[in-house]
Tab-separated table of C-alpha atoms in Angstrom:
chain	number	residue	atom	x	y	z
A	1	MET	CA	149.762	59.444	140.898
A	2	ALA	CA	146.616	60.920	142.451
A	3	THR	CA	143.332	59.006	142.539
A	4	LEU	CA	140.422	60.956	143.975
A	5	GLN	CA	136.880	59.883	144.743
A	6	MET	CA	134.563	62.878	144.683
A	7	ASN	CA	130.917	63.635	145.301
A	8	ILE	CA	128.703	66.356	143.859
A	9	LEU	CA	125.052	67.265	144.009
A	10	SER	CA	123.989	66.538	140.443
A	11	LEU	CA	121.555	69.015	138.955
A	12	ARG	CA	120.789	66.597	136.115
A	13	LEU	CA	119.872	63.762	138.479
A	14	GLY	CA	118.675	65.567	141.609
A	15	MET	CA	120.892	63.495	143.926
A	16	GLN	CA	124.399	63.193	145.299
A	17	MET	CA	126.682	61.313	142.887
A	18	ASN	CA	130.153	59.820	143.267
A	19	PHE	CA	132.817	59.829	140.587
A	20	SER	CA	136.554	59.102	140.586
A	21	VAL	CA	139.385	60.976	138.894
A	22	TYR	CA	142.922	59.811	138.187
A	23	LEU	CA	145.676	62.362	137.493
A	24	PRO	CA	149.092	61.183	136.256
A	25	SER	CA	152.274	62.275	137.962
A	26	TYR	CA	156.059	62.114	137.641
A	27	VAL	CA	157.505	58.842	136.349
A	28	PRO	CA	161.311	58.507	136.792
A	29	SER	CA	163.216	58.044	133.537
A	30	LYS	CA	166.491	58.943	131.870
A	31	GLU	CA	164.674	61.613	129.862
A	32	ASN	CA	163.529	63.609	132.883
A	33	ALA	CA	166.277	62.766	135.393
A	34	GLU	CA	167.797	66.262	135.185
A	35	LYS	CA	164.541	68.205	134.978
A	36	SER	CA	163.286	70.509	137.732
A	37	TYR	CA	159.824	70.192	139.242
A	38	GLN	CA	158.836	73.329	137.344
A	39	GLU	CA	159.682	71.524	134.097
A	40	ILE	CA	158.010	68.283	135.134
A	41	TYR	CA	154.833	70.042	136.311
A	42	PRO	CA	154.417	73.137	134.094
A	43	ARG	CA	151.600	75.295	135.449
A	44	ASP	CA	149.914	75.694	132.081
A	45	ALA	CA	149.925	71.968	131.174
A	46	LYS	CA	146.580	70.308	130.429
A	47	PHE	CA	146.124	66.530	130.467
A	48	ARG	CA	144.649	64.469	127.696
A	49	THR	CA	141.642	62.721	129.235
A	50	LEU	CA	139.817	59.411	128.957
A	51	TRP	CA	136.238	59.375	130.204
A	52	LEU	CA	135.771	55.696	131.077
A	53	LEU	CA	132.344	54.149	131.708
A	54	PRO	CA	131.781	50.896	133.651
A	55	SER	CA	129.836	47.774	132.755
A	56	GLN	CA	126.170	47.159	133.516
A	57	TYR	CA	127.235	45.987	136.978
A	58	GLY	CA	129.826	48.642	137.737
A	59	ASP	CA	130.364	51.912	139.543
A	60	ASP	CA	133.189	54.459	139.473
A	61	ARG	CA	135.547	51.994	141.217
A	62	GLU	CA	134.910	48.917	139.050
A	63	LEU	CA	137.681	49.488	136.502
A	64	ILE	CA	140.144	50.806	139.088
A	65	GLU	CA	139.786	47.655	141.171
A	66	ASN	CA	139.622	45.072	138.376
A	67	THR	CA	142.144	46.319	135.795
A	68	ALA	CA	145.541	48.012	135.665
A	69	ILE	CA	144.061	51.079	133.961
A	70	LEU	CA	145.830	53.458	136.376
A	71	ARG	CA	149.224	51.992	135.516
A	72	TYR	CA	148.517	52.257	131.795
A	73	ALA	CA	147.287	55.832	132.158
A	74	GLU	CA	150.321	56.752	134.268
A	75	LYS	CA	152.684	55.505	131.581
A	76	ALA	CA	150.748	57.351	128.873
A	77	GLY	CA	150.375	60.586	130.877
A	78	VAL	CA	146.585	60.459	130.445
A	79	ALA	CA	144.032	61.546	133.051
A	80	VAL	CA	140.981	59.314	133.540
A	81	VAL	CA	137.508	60.239	134.780
A	82	PHE	CA	135.363	57.362	136.075
A	83	PRO	CA	131.651	58.262	136.349
A	84	CYS	CA	129.200	56.274	138.437
A	85	PRO	CA	126.162	56.167	136.130
A	86	LEU	CA	123.907	53.986	138.315
A	87	ASN	CA	123.661	51.781	135.216
A	88	ARG	CA	120.451	53.279	133.940
A	89	GLN	CA	121.486	52.392	130.394
A	90	TYR	CA	122.971	55.880	130.001
A	91	SER	CA	119.480	57.170	129.331
A	92	ASN	CA	118.009	60.659	129.341
A	93	GLU	CA	114.510	60.201	130.676
A	94	TYR	CA	111.802	62.626	129.497
A	95	PRO	CA	110.629	63.856	131.876
A	96	GLY	CA	113.029	62.691	134.519
A	97	GLN	CA	116.687	62.196	135.250
A	98	LYS	CA	119.335	62.751	132.571
A	99	PHE	CA	121.937	60.008	133.086
A	100	LEU	CA	123.792	60.624	129.809
A	101	ASP	CA	123.840	64.398	130.242
A	102	PHE	CA	125.220	63.907	133.745
A	103	ILE	CA	128.385	62.512	132.114
A	104	THR	CA	128.702	64.490	128.881
A	105	ASP	CA	127.525	67.863	130.211
A	106	GLU	CA	127.631	68.076	134.008
A	107	LEU	CA	130.780	66.052	134.781
A	108	TRP	CA	132.478	67.579	131.725
A	109	THR	CA	131.912	71.061	133.150
A	110	VAL	CA	132.778	70.186	136.765
A	111	CYS	CA	135.990	68.319	135.889
A	112	HIS	CA	137.310	70.878	133.425
A	113	GLY	CA	136.597	73.603	135.951
A	114	THR	CA	138.363	71.739	138.771
A	115	PHE	CA	141.322	69.908	137.199
A	116	ALA	CA	144.010	70.647	134.611
A	117	LEU	CA	142.218	68.788	131.815
A	118	SER	CA	142.454	69.844	128.195
A	119	GLU	CA	139.162	70.884	126.601
A	120	ARG	CA	140.436	70.333	123.071
A	121	ARG	CA	138.348	67.779	121.211
A	122	GLU	CA	141.414	65.845	120.055
A	123	ASP	CA	142.568	65.469	123.687
A	124	ASN	CA	139.344	63.894	124.954
A	125	TYR	CA	138.346	60.272	124.488
A	126	ILE	CA	135.289	58.512	125.822
A	127	GLY	CA	135.153	54.759	126.315
A	128	GLY	CA	133.573	51.934	128.224
A	129	ILE	CA	133.173	48.203	128.666
A	130	SER	CA	130.025	46.233	127.820
A	131	LEU	CA	127.041	48.526	128.458
A	132	GLY	CA	129.562	51.304	129.126
A	133	ALA	CA	130.772	50.943	125.521
A	134	TYR	CA	127.205	51.530	124.361
A	135	GLY	CA	127.041	54.608	126.602
A	136	ALA	CA	130.372	55.917	125.319
A	137	LEU	CA	129.288	55.655	121.676
A	138	LYS	CA	125.956	57.297	122.458
A	139	GLY	CA	127.669	60.139	124.327
A	140	ALA	CA	130.142	60.811	121.529
A	141	MET	CA	127.568	60.670	118.718
A	142	ARG	CA	125.431	63.249	120.520
A	143	ASN	CA	128.360	65.451	121.547
A	144	PRO	CA	130.796	65.156	118.611
A	145	GLU	CA	132.385	68.514	119.389
A	146	LYS	CA	133.771	67.146	122.676
A	147	TYR	CA	135.359	63.768	121.885
A	148	GLY	CA	138.034	62.955	119.325
A	149	GLY	CA	137.966	59.202	119.903
A	150	ILE	CA	135.811	56.383	121.249
A	151	LEU	CA	136.930	53.148	122.945
A	152	MET	CA	134.381	50.329	122.840
A	153	VAL	CA	135.105	47.094	124.697
A	154	GLY	CA	131.900	45.420	123.575
A	155	GLY	CA	128.831	47.553	122.894
A	156	ALA	CA	126.643	47.884	119.806
A	157	CYS	CA	125.513	50.127	116.958
A	158	GLU	CA	122.679	48.918	114.754
A	159	GLU	CA	118.961	49.369	114.206
A	160	ASN	CA	116.485	48.666	116.987
A	161	LEU	CA	118.911	48.444	119.910
A	162	LYS	CA	116.042	48.656	122.338
A	163	GLU	CA	114.649	45.274	121.270
A	164	GLY	CA	118.035	43.789	120.343
A	165	TYR	CA	121.195	44.668	122.255
A	166	LEU	CA	119.611	46.358	125.281
A	167	ALA	CA	117.075	43.548	125.658
A	168	ALA	CA	119.945	41.015	125.513
A	169	VAL	CA	121.842	42.935	128.208
A	170	ASN	CA	118.754	42.952	130.422
A	171	ARG	CA	118.292	39.201	129.884
A	172	LYS	CA	121.896	38.602	130.931
A	173	ILE	CA	121.395	40.689	134.060
A	174	ALA	CA	118.247	38.714	134.903
A	175	ASP	CA	120.012	35.397	134.188
A	176	ASP	CA	122.679	36.424	136.712
A	177	GLY	CA	119.941	36.739	139.334
A	178	LEU	CA	119.795	40.531	139.392
A	179	VAL	CA	117.087	43.056	138.589
A	180	PRO	CA	117.561	44.940	135.297
A	181	HIS	CA	118.289	48.576	136.059
A	182	LEU	CA	115.969	50.168	133.523
A	183	PRO	CA	112.803	48.449	132.288
A	184	LEU	CA	112.846	48.852	128.524
A	185	ASP	CA	109.228	50.017	128.539
A	186	ASP	CA	110.477	53.066	130.481
A	187	ALA	CA	113.322	53.838	128.057
A	188	PRO	CA	112.391	56.474	125.460
A	189	GLU	CA	112.919	54.857	122.047
A	190	ASP	CA	114.627	57.890	120.498
A	191	ASP	CA	117.037	57.982	123.467
A	192	ALA	CA	117.873	54.274	123.322
A	193	GLU	CA	118.941	54.286	119.668
A	194	ILE	CA	122.392	55.418	118.445
A	195	LEU	CA	122.354	54.841	114.675
A	196	PRO	CA	120.239	57.944	113.878
A	197	SER	CA	122.749	60.145	115.757
A	198	ALA	CA	125.644	58.508	113.906
A	199	MET	CA	123.951	59.092	110.542
A	200	ALA	CA	123.183	62.699	111.461
A	201	LEU	CA	126.825	63.296	112.367
A	202	CYS	CA	127.931	61.900	109.015
A	203	ASN	CA	125.443	64.059	107.142
A	204	SER	CA	126.561	67.169	109.029
A	205	GLY	CA	130.030	67.067	107.522
A	206	SER	CA	131.613	67.408	110.966
A	207	GLU	CA	134.861	65.623	111.748
A	208	LYS	CA	134.261	62.011	112.729
A	209	PRO	CA	135.875	60.517	115.847
A	210	GLU	CA	138.119	57.488	115.516
A	211	ILE	CA	136.515	54.396	117.055
A	212	LEU	CA	138.389	51.450	118.605
A	213	ILE	CA	136.162	48.380	119.022
A	214	SER	CA	137.108	45.104	120.708
A	215	TRP	CA	135.266	42.026	121.906
A	216	ALA	CA	135.909	38.627	123.463
A	217	SER	CA	135.838	35.570	121.208
A	218	GLU	CA	133.487	33.660	123.534
A	219	ASP	CA	131.157	36.540	124.345
A	220	PRO	CA	127.556	35.742	123.305
A	221	LEU	CA	127.054	39.492	122.808
A	222	GLY	CA	130.184	39.771	120.676
A	223	SER	CA	128.114	39.667	117.489
A	224	TYR	CA	126.761	43.110	118.372
A	225	ALA	CA	130.287	44.544	118.533
A	226	LYS	CA	131.110	42.945	115.177
A	227	ASN	CA	127.982	44.502	113.675
A	228	ALA	CA	129.054	47.855	115.123
A	229	VAL	CA	132.340	47.581	113.213
A	230	LYS	CA	130.459	46.907	109.972
A	231	ASN	CA	127.800	49.587	110.471
A	232	LEU	CA	130.114	52.366	111.630
A	233	SER	CA	132.668	51.604	108.903
A	234	SER	CA	129.935	51.744	106.255
A	235	LEU	CA	129.028	55.231	107.483
A	236	GLY	CA	132.608	56.375	106.961
A	237	PHE	CA	133.856	56.381	110.557
A	238	PRO	CA	137.526	55.423	110.965
A	239	VAL	CA	137.291	52.136	112.880
A	240	ARG	CA	139.977	49.862	114.296
A	241	SER	CA	138.811	46.520	115.642
A	242	LYS	CA	140.258	43.480	117.396
A	243	GLU	CA	138.985	40.194	118.776
A	244	TYR	CA	140.587	38.907	121.976
A	245	PRO	CA	140.402	35.393	123.393
A	246	GLY	CA	138.160	35.064	126.413
A	247	THR	CA	134.626	35.602	127.656
A	248	GLU	CA	132.620	38.794	128.144
A	249	ASP	CA	133.097	38.781	131.931
A	250	ASN	CA	136.803	37.920	131.738
A	251	TRP	CA	138.809	40.737	133.332
A	252	GLU	CA	142.051	39.574	131.697
A	253	PHE	CA	140.502	40.277	128.295
A	254	ARG	CA	139.150	43.643	129.390
A	255	ASP	CA	142.478	44.626	130.937
A	256	LEU	CA	144.398	43.801	127.766
A	257	ALA	CA	141.880	45.656	125.604
A	258	LEU	CA	142.210	48.746	127.812
A	259	LYS	CA	146.007	48.509	127.720
A	260	ASP	CA	145.969	48.520	123.920
A	261	ALA	CA	143.409	51.327	123.846
A	262	VAL	CA	145.386	53.615	126.158
A	263	SER	CA	148.491	52.932	124.101
A	264	ALA	CA	146.559	54.031	121.021
A	265	ILE	CA	145.493	57.242	122.770
A	266	SER	CA	149.080	58.085	123.688
A	267	ASN	CA	150.318	57.284	120.146
A	268	PRO	CA	147.556	58.541	117.827
């Protein structure tokens, strides 16, 4: 396998930004024992890709260091892109920096121009844990032509997220003794909300992405994920959901949820 940490000058953010990329490689098996390298690594092959967003505390290394996501992706033959979003609630500030567009527009273009990643909608999934799940859903609802599936380990989709889910996330950050990354007074209301974008996608008649939603049984924010299942299902999105034992910050739960999600990507 190849795991690369890269750095670009982001035009959307006006600063240097890190991100990590994982590319799968040869896995010995009976099926490929007699194959040549030319067969194992065909020059025109393009990888299915998971764009995976970290939690409210994370960077582009968080999931690599705390889960076995690379092993799961290796087995599935899926590439993974890990952005470092600076945890600004995946917001596009007007005027100001465009943290969501950095992922869905700028990194999309840079990575597809640099690596052998498929650009087909059905080969691209976007996902995340906790606040990253919120960011993944927001990114997919606003760029439905790019992503065929969404993986939400936590997250939310309901009315008034700015005063509900996002405020709860900021309270948790403050309770942990840290400074919330984005004061909600600075977050544009139309950027913070997801439900209007989801409704617009449904009304457009465009193909809807499949959504996998999971949460921990002892997570105080788990009710938001449950509401997301109800709200997205009522809009007609194909949703699969699962509750796992554990707490929101439990990496065993997150690891198992990611394992199941990657398996679903490799066996749609």
